[in-house]
Amino acid sequence: MNTSSRRYLVCFFACAFLVLASVSAMNYRVDPYLLHQWDSPLLQRLRPTNEKLSAWGKTYAVARYRPAIIYIGNSRTEMGMPTRAQATFPDKSVFNSAVSGASLGDAIRLAEHAAKVSRIETMVWGVDAPTFSLDLGSARVEDGLTGADNAFFARRALLNLKRGLTVDMTQDSLRILGGSFGDVCLSSLALFGQRDETCVISRMKGWGGAAHAIPLRLQEFGDGEGPTPPSTPALDASIGKLCQGSMRLRMYINPTHALTMDVLHWRGKWDAMQAWQRGLVQLVERHRKQGCDVRLYDFSGFNSVTTDPIPLASGKSEMRYYWEVSHYRDNVGRMILARLFGGDIVPPADFGVELSNANVDAHHAAMRAARERYHVEHAQETAYVQQVLNGPRIPH
């Protein structure tokens, strides 16, 4: 290779490096997805309703904020569990680390990360059968996002710079600089991890309201691959790690609408769901006997909250307790906290049952009886569920 060729290659690679470094630095500085922000003015920047790379921002924020109270779970917990909960946790720092699209495997990573980077006093963990899987969910909680070693923030900075080389991040940075990124709602980080209701309302309008969103949510719930066999042992091992400290762990089964439970019935998944619950009870009881402060509550089924009339039956465009049948509002979340910890709210007597070996069989029998009553008393909704399940697939 002659001198001119070498000079050309050196110039080419130097220019390429400068371009890439500039792009990465711009994306790191603009930070369109708030990957490394906490208590910064950027959190107040309005953004589109679709929150990209939420797990990146939340794992970083937890390490900086180091809350005493943490919520873990998927979008149901993220949307429904309130972080402004002074009646339940007075003078305590609360953060909602649940992430939309999180599987059980994702939730385990988020829970163990929080326990490593902060002195967690209370962890509230929402679970449900369809997402009870170890597969990496759409939340994309990658291993590199978590950890507690001394080099965590340096490692995250390098990871964020690397992420800054992607086309989508560059495009969104340029949209921000050009003023066309979208100014709809706040990031969940601005609300200590809870999803901004303005985001939810905007997306609901985009779907055409609850009535149009319900069929898709019912199909999604029925399609969920969980509970998968390896998941319970993985949760067992994770709880063993979490219980090594003095943490108080409260697990709860999400109060998705009664129609979602009916979906499991009509899809032939009811027995698997109840076997899964029984396995959770045995797991929790075993850890309690070993000295762990862990309890399990079931808010699902057919109760006065989960049977909230849908628009088809009520004639109203909105529901009292739900955004649609999969995601509950934070008025339900406040009732969950009241059942778990007490407080100034009195939840309905039939909403939330602490499960144990002593009562799980009776609880399951009561759920089956309530399901049959629901079929009789809500024949219109029952027929609607079967119509949705037997009808054409709704594109996402």
CSV table of N, CA and C in Angstrom, one decimal, residues 58-209:
chain,number,residue,atom,x,y,z
A,58,LYS,N,-35.6,3.7,33.8
A,58,LYS,CA,-36.0,3.4,35.2
A,58,LYS,C,-34.9,2.7,36.0
A,59,THR,N,-34.1,1.8,35.3
A,59,THR,CA,-33.0,1.2,36.1
A,59,THR,C,-32.0,2.3,36.5
A,60,TYR,N,-31.7,3.3,35.7
A,60,TYR,CA,-30.8,4.3,36.0
A,60,TYR,C,-31.4,5.2,37.1
A,61,ALA,N,-32.7,5.5,37.0
A,61,ALA,CA,-33.3,6.4,38.0
A,61,ALA,C,-33.4,5.7,39.4
A,62,VAL,N,-33.6,4.4,39.4
A,62,VAL,CA,-33.6,3.7,40.7
A,62,VAL,C,-32.3,3.8,41.4
A,63,ALA,N,-31.2,3.6,40.6
A,63,ALA,CA,-29.9,3.7,41.2
A,63,ALA,C,-29.5,5.1,41.7
A,64,ARG,N,-30.1,6.1,41.1
A,64,ARG,CA,-29.8,7.5,41.6
A,64,ARG,C,-30.7,7.8,42.7
A,65,TYR,N,-32.0,7.5,42.6
A,65,TYR,CA,-33.0,7.9,43.6
A,65,TYR,C,-32.9,7.1,44.9
A,66,ARG,N,-32.7,5.8,44.7
A,66,ARG,CA,-32.6,4.8,45.8
A,66,ARG,C,-33.8,4.9,46.7
A,67,PRO,N,-34.9,4.5,46.2
A,67,PRO,CA,-36.2,4.7,47.0
A,67,PRO,C,-36.3,3.6,48.1
A,68,ALA,N,-37.1,3.9,49.1
A,68,ALA,CA,-37.4,2.9,50.1
A,68,ALA,C,-38.5,2.0,49.8
A,69,ILE,N,-39.5,2.5,48.9
A,69,ILE,CA,-40.6,1.7,48.5
A,69,ILE,C,-40.5,1.5,47.0
A,70,ILE,N,-40.7,0.3,46.5
A,70,ILE,CA,-40.6,0.1,45.1
A,70,ILE,C,-41.7,-0.8,44.6
A,71,TYR,N,-42.3,-0.5,43.4
A,71,TYR,CA,-43.3,-1.3,42.8
A,71,TYR,C,-42.6,-2.1,41.6
A,72,ILE,N,-42.9,-3.3,41.4
A,72,ILE,CA,-42.4,-4.2,40.4
A,72,ILE,C,-43.5,-4.8,39.6
A,73,GLY,N,-43.4,-4.9,38.3
A,73,GLY,CA,-44.5,-5.6,37.5
A,73,GLY,C,-44.4,-5.1,36.1
A,74,ASN,N,-45.6,-5.3,35.4
A,74,ASN,CA,-45.7,-4.9,34.0
A,74,ASN,C,-46.6,-3.6,33.9
A,75,SER,N,-47.1,-3.4,32.7
A,75,SER,CA,-47.9,-2.1,32.5
A,75,SER,C,-49.1,-2.0,33.4
A,76,ARG,N,-49.6,-3.1,33.9
A,76,ARG,CA,-50.8,-3.0,34.8
A,76,ARG,C,-50.4,-2.3,36.1
A,77,THR,N,-49.2,-2.7,36.6
A,77,THR,CA,-48.7,-2.1,37.8
A,77,THR,C,-48.2,-0.7,37.5
A,78,GLU,N,-47.6,-0.5,36.4
A,78,GLU,CA,-47.0,0.8,36.0
A,78,GLU,C,-48.1,1.9,35.9
A,79,MET,N,-49.3,1.5,35.4
A,79,MET,CA,-50.4,2.4,35.2
A,79,MET,C,-51.2,2.6,36.4
A,80,GLY,N,-51.4,1.5,37.2
A,80,GLY,CA,-52.4,1.5,38.3
A,80,GLY,C,-51.9,1.7,39.7
A,81,MET,N,-50.6,1.6,39.9
A,81,MET,CA,-50.1,1.7,41.3
A,81,MET,C,-49.6,3.1,41.5
A,82,PRO,N,-50.2,3.9,42.4
A,82,PRO,CA,-49.8,5.3,42.6
A,82,PRO,C,-48.6,5.5,43.4
A,83,THR,N,-47.8,6.4,42.9
A,83,THR,CA,-46.5,6.8,43.6
A,83,THR,C,-46.8,7.9,44.7
A,84,ARG,N,-47.9,8.6,44.5
A,84,ARG,CA,-48.2,9.6,45.5
A,84,ARG,C,-49.1,8.9,46.5
A,85,ALA,N,-48.5,8.3,47.4
A,85,ALA,CA,-49.2,7.4,48.4
A,85,ALA,C,-48.8,7.7,49.8
A,86,GLN,N,-48.9,9.0,50.2
A,86,GLN,CA,-48.4,9.4,51.5
A,86,GLN,C,-49.2,8.8,52.6
A,87,ALA,N,-50.5,8.5,52.3
A,87,ALA,CA,-51.4,7.9,53.4
A,87,ALA,C,-50.9,6.5,53.7
A,88,THR,N,-50.3,5.8,52.7
A,88,THR,CA,-49.8,4.5,53.0
A,88,THR,C,-48.3,4.5,53.4
A,89,PHE,N,-47.5,5.3,52.8
A,89,PHE,CA,-46.1,5.3,53.0
A,89,PHE,C,-45.7,6.8,53.4
A,90,PRO,N,-46.1,7.3,54.6
A,90,PRO,CA,-45.8,8.6,55.0
A,90,PRO,C,-44.3,8.8,55.1
A,91,ASP,N,-43.8,9.9,54.5
A,91,ASP,CA,-42.4,10.3,54.5
A,91,ASP,C,-41.5,9.3,54.0
A,92,LYS,N,-41.9,8.5,53.0
A,92,LYS,CA,-41.1,7.5,52.4
A,92,LYS,C,-41.0,7.8,50.9
A,93,SER,N,-39.8,7.5,50.4
A,93,SER,CA,-39.6,7.7,48.9
A,93,SER,C,-40.1,6.5,48.2
A,94,VAL,N,-41.0,6.7,47.2
A,94,VAL,CA,-41.7,5.7,46.5
A,94,VAL,C,-41.4,5.8,45.0
A,95,PHE,N,-41.1,4.6,44.3
A,95,PHE,CA,-40.8,4.6,42.9
A,95,PHE,C,-41.5,3.4,42.3
A,96,ASN,N,-42.1,3.7,41.1
A,96,ASN,CA,-42.8,2.6,40.4
A,96,ASN,C,-41.8,2.2,39.3
A,97,SER,N,-41.2,1.0,39.5
A,97,SER,CA,-40.2,0.5,38.6
A,97,SER,C,-40.8,-0.6,37.7
A,98,ALA,N,-42.1,-0.7,37.6
A,98,ALA,CA,-42.8,-1.6,36.7
A,98,ALA,C,-42.6,-1.0,35.3
A,99,VAL,N,-42.6,-1.9,34.3
A,99,VAL,CA,-42.3,-1.5,32.9
A,99,VAL,C,-43.3,-2.2,32.0
A,100,SER,N,-43.8,-1.5,31.1
A,100,SER,CA,-44.8,-2.0,30.1
A,100,SER,C,-44.1,-3.1,29.3
A,101,GLY,N,-44.8,-4.2,29.1
A,101,GLY,CA,-44.3,-5.3,28.3
A,101,GLY,C,-43.4,-6.2,29.1
A,102,ALA,N,-43.3,-6.1,30.4
A,102,ALA,CA,-42.3,-6.9,31.2
A,102,ALA,C,-42.9,-8.3,31.4
A,103,SER,N,-42.1,-9.3,31.2
A,103,SER,CA,-42.4,-10.6,31.5
A,103,SER,C,-41.9,-10.9,33.0
A,104,LEU,N,-42.2,-12.0,33.5
A,104,LEU,CA,-41.7,-12.3,34.8
A,104,LEU,C,-40.1,-12.2,34.9
A,105,GLY,N,-39.5,-12.7,33.8
A,105,GLY,CA,-38.0,-12.6,33.7
A,105,GLY,C,-37.5,-11.2,33.8
A,106,ASP,N,-38.2,-10.3,33.1
A,106,ASP,CA,-37.9,-8.9,33.2
A,106,ASP,C,-38.1,-8.4,34.6
A,107,ALA,N,-39.2,-8.7,35.2
A,107,ALA,CA,-39.5,-8.2,36.5
A,107,ALA,C,-38.5,-8.7,37.6
A,108,ILE,N,-38.1,-9.9,37.4
A,108,ILE,CA,-37.0,-10.4,38.3
A,108,ILE,C,-35.8,-9.6,38.2
A,109,ARG,N,-35.4,-9.3,37.0
A,109,ARG,CA,-34.2,-8.4,36.8
A,109,ARG,C,-34.4,-7.1,37.5
A,110,LEU,N,-35.5,-6.5,37.3
A,110,LEU,CA,-35.8,-5.2,37.9
A,110,LEU,C,-35.8,-5.2,39.4
A,111,ALA,N,-36.4,-6.3,40.0
A,111,ALA,CA,-36.5,-6.4,41.4
A,111,ALA,C,-35.1,-6.6,42.0
A,112,GLU,N,-34.3,-7.5,41.5
A,112,GLU,CA,-33.0,-7.7,42.0
A,112,GLU,C,-32.1,-6.5,41.9
A,113,HIS,N,-32.3,-5.8,40.7
A,113,HIS,CA,-31.5,-4.6,40.5
A,113,HIS,C,-31.8,-3.5,41.6
A,114,ALA,N,-33.1,-3.3,41.9
A,114,ALA,CA,-33.5,-2.4,42.9
A,114,ALA,C,-33.0,-2.8,44.3
A,115,ALA,N,-33.0,-4.0,44.6
A,115,ALA,CA,-32.5,-4.5,45.9
A,115,ALA,C,-31.0,-4.3,46.0
A,116,LYS,N,-30.3,-4.3,44.9
A,116,LYS,CA,-28.8,-4.2,44.9
A,116,LYS,C,-28.4,-2.7,45.0
A,117,VAL,N,-29.1,-1.8,44.4
A,117,VAL,CA,-28.7,-0.4,44.3
A,117,VAL,C,-29.3,0.5,45.4
A,118,SER,N,-30.3,-0.1,46.1
A,118,SER,CA,-31.0,0.7,47.1
A,118,SER,C,-31.4,-0.1,48.3
A,119,ARG,N,-31.6,0.5,49.5
A,119,ARG,CA,-32.0,-0.2,50.7
A,119,ARG,C,-33.5,-0.2,50.7
A,120,ILE,N,-34.1,-1.2,50.0
A,120,ILE,CA,-35.5,-1.3,49.8
A,120,ILE,C,-36.2,-1.8,51.1
A,121,GLU,N,-37.1,-1.0,51.6
A,121,GLU,CA,-37.9,-1.4,52.8
A,121,GLU,C,-39.1,-2.3,52.5
A,122,THR,N,-39.8,-1.9,51.4
A,122,THR,CA,-41.0,-2.6,51.0
A,122,THR,C,-41.0,-2.7,49.5
A,123,MET,N,-41.2,-3.9,49.0
A,123,MET,CA,-41.4,-4.2,47.6
A,123,MET,C,-42.8,-4.7,47.3
A,124,VAL,N,-43.5,-4.1,46.4
A,124,VAL,CA,-44.9,-4.5,46.0
A,124,VAL,C,-44.8,-5.0,44.6
A,125,TRP,N,-45.1,-6.3,44.4
A,125,TRP,CA,-44.8,-6.9,43.1
A,125,TRP,C,-46.1,-7.5,42.5
A,126,GLY,N,-46.5,-7.0,41.4
A,126,GLY,CA,-47.8,-7.4,40.7
A,126,GLY,C,-47.5,-8.5,39.7
A,127,VAL,N,-48.2,-9.6,39.7
A,127,VAL,CA,-48.0,-10.7,38.7
A,127,VAL,C,-49.4,-11.1,38.1
A,128,ASP,N,-49.3,-11.8,37.0
A,128,ASP,CA,-50.5,-12.4,36.4
A,128,ASP,C,-50.1,-13.5,35.6
A,129,ALA,N,-51.0,-14.4,35.3
A,129,ALA,CA,-50.7,-15.7,34.6
A,129,ALA,C,-50.1,-15.5,33.2
A,130,PRO,N,-50.7,-14.7,32.4
A,130,PRO,CA,-50.3,-14.6,31.0
A,130,PRO,C,-48.8,-14.2,30.8
A,131,THR,N,-48.3,-13.3,31.7
A,131,THR,CA,-47.0,-12.8,31.5
A,131,THR,C,-46.0,-13.5,32.4
A,132,PHE,N,-46.4,-14.6,33.0
A,132,PHE,CA,-45.5,-15.3,33.9
A,132,PHE,C,-44.6,-16.3,33.1
A,133,SER,N,-43.6,-15.6,32.5
A,133,SER,CA,-42.7,-16.3,31.6
A,133,SER,C,-41.3,-15.7,31.8
A,134,LEU,N,-40.3,-16.5,31.5
A,134,LEU,CA,-38.9,-16.0,31.6
A,134,LEU,C,-38.4,-15.4,30.3
A,135,ASP,N,-39.1,-15.5,29.3
A,135,ASP,CA,-38.7,-14.9,28.0
A,135,ASP,C,-38.6,-13.4,28.1
A,136,LEU,N,-37.6,-12.9,27.4
A,136,LEU,CA,-37.4,-11.4,27.4
A,136,LEU,C,-38.6,-10.8,26.8
A,137,GLY,N,-39.3,-10.0,27.5
A,137,GLY,CA,-40.5,-9.3,27.0
A,137,GLY,C,-40.2,-8.1,26.1
A,138,SER,N,-41.2,-7.4,25.7
A,138,SER,CA,-41.0,-6.2,24.9
A,138,SER,C,-40.4,-5.1,25.7
A,139,ALA,N,-40.3,-5.2,27.0
A,139,ALA,CA,-39.7,-4.2,27.8
A,139,ALA,C,-38.2,-4.2,27.6
A,140,ARG,N,-37.6,-5.3,27.2
A,140,ARG,CA,-36.2,-5.3,26.8
A,140,ARG,C,-35.3,-5.0,28.0
A,141,VAL,N,-35.5,-5.6,29.2
A,141,VAL,CA,-34.7,-5.4,30.4
A,141,VAL,C,-33.4,-6.3,30.2
A,142,GLU,N,-32.4,-5.7,29.5
A,142,GLU,CA,-31.2,-6.4,29.3
A,142,GLU,C,-30.3,-6.5,30.5
A,143,ASP,N,-29.5,-7.5,30.6
A,143,ASP,CA,-28.6,-7.7,31.7
A,143,ASP,C,-27.7,-6.5,32.0
A,144,GLY,N,-27.2,-5.8,30.9
A,144,GLY,CA,-26.3,-4.7,31.0
A,144,GLY,C,-26.9,-3.5,31.7
A,145,LEU,N,-28.3,-3.5,31.8
A,145,LEU,CA,-28.9,-2.3,32.4
A,145,LEU,C,-28.9,-2.4,33.9
A,146,THR,N,-28.6,-3.5,34.5
A,146,THR,CA,-28.8,-3.7,35.9
A,146,THR,C,-27.4,-4.0,36.5
A,147,GLY,N,-27.4,-3.9,37.9
A,147,GLY,CA,-26.2,-4.2,38.6
A,147,GLY,C,-25.9,-3.3,39.7
A,148,ALA,N,-24.9,-3.6,40.5
A,148,ALA,CA,-24.6,-2.8,41.7
A,148,ALA,C,-23.2,-2.6,42.0
A,149,ASP,N,-22.3,-3.0,41.0
A,149,ASP,CA,-20.9,-2.8,41.2
A,149,ASP,C,-20.5,-1.3,41.2
A,150,ASN,N,-19.3,-1.0,41.7
A,150,ASN,CA,-18.8,0.4,41.7
A,150,ASN,C,-18.8,1.0,40.4
A,151,ALA,N,-18.6,0.3,39.3
A,151,ALA,CA,-18.5,0.8,38.0
A,151,ALA,C,-19.9,0.9,37.3
A,152,PHE,N,-21.0,0.8,38.0
A,152,PHE,CA,-22.3,0.8,37.4
A,152,PHE,C,-22.5,2.0,36.5
A,153,PHE,N,-22.3,3.2,37.1
A,153,PHE,CA,-22.7,4.4,36.3
A,153,PHE,C,-21.7,4.6,35.2
A,154,ALA,N,-20.4,4.2,35.3
A,154,ALA,CA,-19.5,4.3,34.2
A,154,ALA,C,-19.9,3.4,33.1
A,155,ARG,N,-20.3,2.2,33.5
A,155,ARG,CA,-20.7,1.2,32.5
A,155,ARG,C,-22.0,1.6,31.8
A,156,ARG,N,-22.9,2.2,32.5
A,156,ARG,CA,-24.1,2.7,31.9
A,156,ARG,C,-23.8,3.8,30.9
A,157,ALA,N,-22.9,4.7,31.3
A,157,ALA,CA,-22.5,5.8,30.4
A,157,ALA,C,-22.0,5.3,29.1
A,158,LEU,N,-21.2,4.3,29.2
A,158,LEU,CA,-20.6,3.7,27.9
A,158,LEU,C,-21.7,3.0,27.1
A,159,LEU,N,-22.7,2.3,27.8
A,159,LEU,CA,-23.8,1.7,27.1
A,159,LEU,C,-24.7,2.7,26.5
A,160,ASN,N,-24.9,3.8,27.2
A,160,ASN,CA,-25.7,4.9,26.6
A,160,ASN,C,-25.1,5.5,25.4
A,161,LEU,N,-23.8,5.7,25.5
A,161,LEU,CA,-23.1,6.3,24.3
A,161,LEU,C,-23.2,5.3,23.1
A,162,LYS,N,-23.1,4.1,23.4
A,162,LYS,CA,-23.2,3.1,22.3
A,162,LYS,C,-24.6,3.1,21.7
A,163,ARG,N,-25.6,3.2,22.6
A,163,ARG,CA,-27.0,3.3,22.1
A,163,ARG,C,-27.2,4.6,21.3
A,164,GLY,N,-26.4,5.6,21.6
A,164,GLY,CA,-26.5,6.8,20.8
A,164,GLY,C,-26.1,6.7,19.4
A,165,LEU,N,-25.5,5.6,19.0
A,165,LEU,CA,-25.1,5.4,17.6
A,165,LEU,C,-26.2,4.9,16.7
A,166,THR,N,-27.4,4.6,17.3
A,166,THR,CA,-28.5,4.0,16.6
A,166,THR,C,-29.2,5.1,15.8
A,167,VAL,N,-29.8,4.6,14.7
A,167,VAL,CA,-30.6,5.5,13.8
A,167,VAL,C,-31.8,6.1,14.4
A,168,ASP,N,-32.6,5.3,15.1
A,168,ASP,CA,-33.8,5.8,15.7
A,168,ASP,C,-33.6,6.8,16.8
A,169,MET,N,-32.6,6.7,17.6
A,169,MET,CA,-32.3,7.7,18.6
A,169,MET,C,-31.8,9.0,17.9
A,170,THR,N,-31.0,8.8,16.9
A,170,THR,CA,-30.6,10.0,16.2
A,170,THR,C,-31.7,10.8,15.6
A,171,GLN,N,-32.6,10.1,15.0
A,171,GLN,CA,-33.8,10.7,14.4
A,171,GLN,C,-34.7,11.4,15.4
A,172,ASP,N,-34.8,10.8,16.6
A,172,ASP,CA,-35.6,11.4,17.6
A,172,ASP,C,-34.9,12.6,18.2
A,173,SER,N,-33.6,12.6,18.3
A,173,SER,CA,-32.8,13.7,18.8
A,173,SER,C,-33.0,14.9,17.9
A,174,LEU,N,-33.0,14.6,16.6
A,174,LEU,CA,-33.1,15.7,15.6
A,174,LEU,C,-34.6,16.2,15.6
A,175,ARG,N,-35.5,15.4,15.9
A,175,ARG,CA,-36.9,15.8,16.1
A,175,ARG,C,-37.0,16.8,17.2
A,176,ILE,N,-36.4,16.5,18.3
A,176,ILE,CA,-36.4,17.3,19.5
A,176,ILE,C,-35.8,18.7,19.2
A,177,LEU,N,-34.6,18.6,18.6
A,177,LEU,CA,-33.9,19.9,18.2
A,177,LEU,C,-34.7,20.7,17.2
A,178,GLY,N,-35.5,20.0,16.3
A,178,GLY,CA,-36.3,20.7,15.4
A,178,GLY,C,-37.7,21.0,15.8
A,179,GLY,N,-38.0,20.6,17.1
A,179,GLY,CA,-39.3,21.0,17.6
A,179,GLY,C,-40.5,20.1,17.2
A,180,SER,N,-40.2,18.9,16.6
A,180,SER,CA,-41.3,18.1,16.1
A,180,SER,C,-41.4,16.7,16.8
A,181,PHE,N,-40.8,16.6,18.0
A,181,PHE,CA,-40.8,15.3,18.6
A,181,PHE,C,-42.2,14.9,19.1
A,182,GLY,N,-43.0,15.8,19.4
A,182,GLY,CA,-44.3,15.5,20.0
A,182,GLY,C,-44.4,16.0,21.4
A,183,ASP,N,-45.4,16.7,21.8
A,183,ASP,CA,-45.5,17.3,23.1
A,183,ASP,C,-46.9,16.9,23.7
A,184,VAL,N,-47.0,15.6,24.1
A,184,VAL,CA,-48.3,15.1,24.6
A,184,VAL,C,-48.3,15.0,26.1
A,185,CYS,N,-47.3,14.4,26.7
A,185,CYS,CA,-47.4,14.1,28.1
A,185,CYS,C,-46.0,13.9,28.7
A,186,LEU,N,-45.9,13.8,30.0
A,186,LEU,CA,-44.7,13.7,30.7
A,186,LEU,C,-44.1,12.3,30.7
A,187,SER,N,-42.9,12.1,30.8
A,187,SER,CA,-42.3,10.8,31.0
A,187,SER,C,-42.7,10.3,32.4
A,188,SER,N,-42.8,8.9,32.5
A,188,SER,CA,-43.1,8.3,33.8
A,188,SER,C,-42.1,8.7,34.8
A,189,LEU,N,-40.9,9.0,34.4
A,189,LEU,CA,-39.8,9.4,35.4
A,189,LEU,C,-40.2,10.7,36.1
A,190,ALA,N,-40.9,11.6,35.5
A,190,ALA,CA,-41.4,12.8,36.1
A,190,ALA,C,-42.4,12.6,37.2
A,191,LEU,N,-43.0,11.4,37.2
A,191,LEU,CA,-44.0,11.0,38.2
A,191,LEU,C,-43.6,9.8,39.0
A,192,PHE,N,-42.2,9.8,39.2
A,192,PHE,CA,-41.6,8.7,40.0
A,192,PHE,C,-42.0,7.3,39.5
A,193,GLY,N,-42.1,7.2,38.2
A,193,GLY,CA,-42.2,5.9,37.6
A,193,GLY,C,-43.6,5.5,37.2
A,194,GLN,N,-44.6,6.3,37.6
A,194,GLN,CA,-46.0,6.0,37.3
A,194,GLN,C,-46.3,6.6,35.9
A,195,ARG,N,-47.1,5.9,35.1
A,195,ARG,CA,-47.4,6.4,33.8
A,195,ARG,C,-48.3,7.7,33.9
A,196,ASP,N,-48.0,8.7,33.1
A,196,ASP,CA,-48.8,9.9,33.1
A,196,ASP,C,-50.2,9.6,32.5
A,197,GLU,N,-51.3,10.0,33.3
A,197,GLU,CA,-52.6,9.7,32.8
A,197,GLU,C,-52.9,10.4,31.4
A,198,THR,N,-52.2,11.5,31.2
A,198,THR,CA,-52.4,12.2,29.9
A,198,THR,C,-52.0,11.3,28.8
A,199,CYS,N,-50.9,10.6,29.0
A,199,CYS,CA,-50.4,9.6,28.0
A,199,CYS,C,-51.5,8.6,27.7
A,200,VAL,N,-52.1,8.0,28.8
A,200,VAL,CA,-53.1,7.0,28.6
A,200,VAL,C,-54.3,7.5,27.9
A,201,ILE,N,-54.8,8.7,28.4
A,201,ILE,CA,-56.0,9.2,27.7
A,201,ILE,C,-55.8,9.5,26.3
A,202,SER,N,-54.6,10.0,25.9
A,202,SER,CA,-54.3,10.2,24.5
A,202,SER,C,-54.3,9.0,23.7
A,203,ARG,N,-53.7,7.9,24.2
A,203,ARG,CA,-53.7,6.6,23.5
A,203,ARG,C,-55.0,6.0,23.4
A,204,MET,N,-55.8,6.1,24.5
A,204,MET,CA,-57.2,5.6,24.4
A,204,MET,C,-58.0,6.3,23.3
A,205,LYS,N,-57.8,7.6,23.2
A,205,LYS,CA,-58.5,8.3,22.1
A,205,LYS,C,-58.1,7.8,20.8
A,206,GLY,N,-56.8,7.6,20.7
A,206,GLY,CA,-56.2,7.0,19.4
A,206,GLY,C,-56.8,5.7,19.0
A,207,TRP,N,-57.1,4.9,20.0
A,207,TRP,CA,-57.7,3.6,19.8
A,207,TRP,C,-59.2,3.7,19.5
A,208,GLY,N,-59.8,4.9,19.8
A,208,GLY,CA,-61.3,5.0,19.6
A,208,GLY,C,-62.0,4.8,20.9
A,209,GLY,N,-61.3,4.9,22.1
A,209,GLY,CA,-62.0,4.7,23.4
A,209,GLY,C,-61.9,3.3,23.9
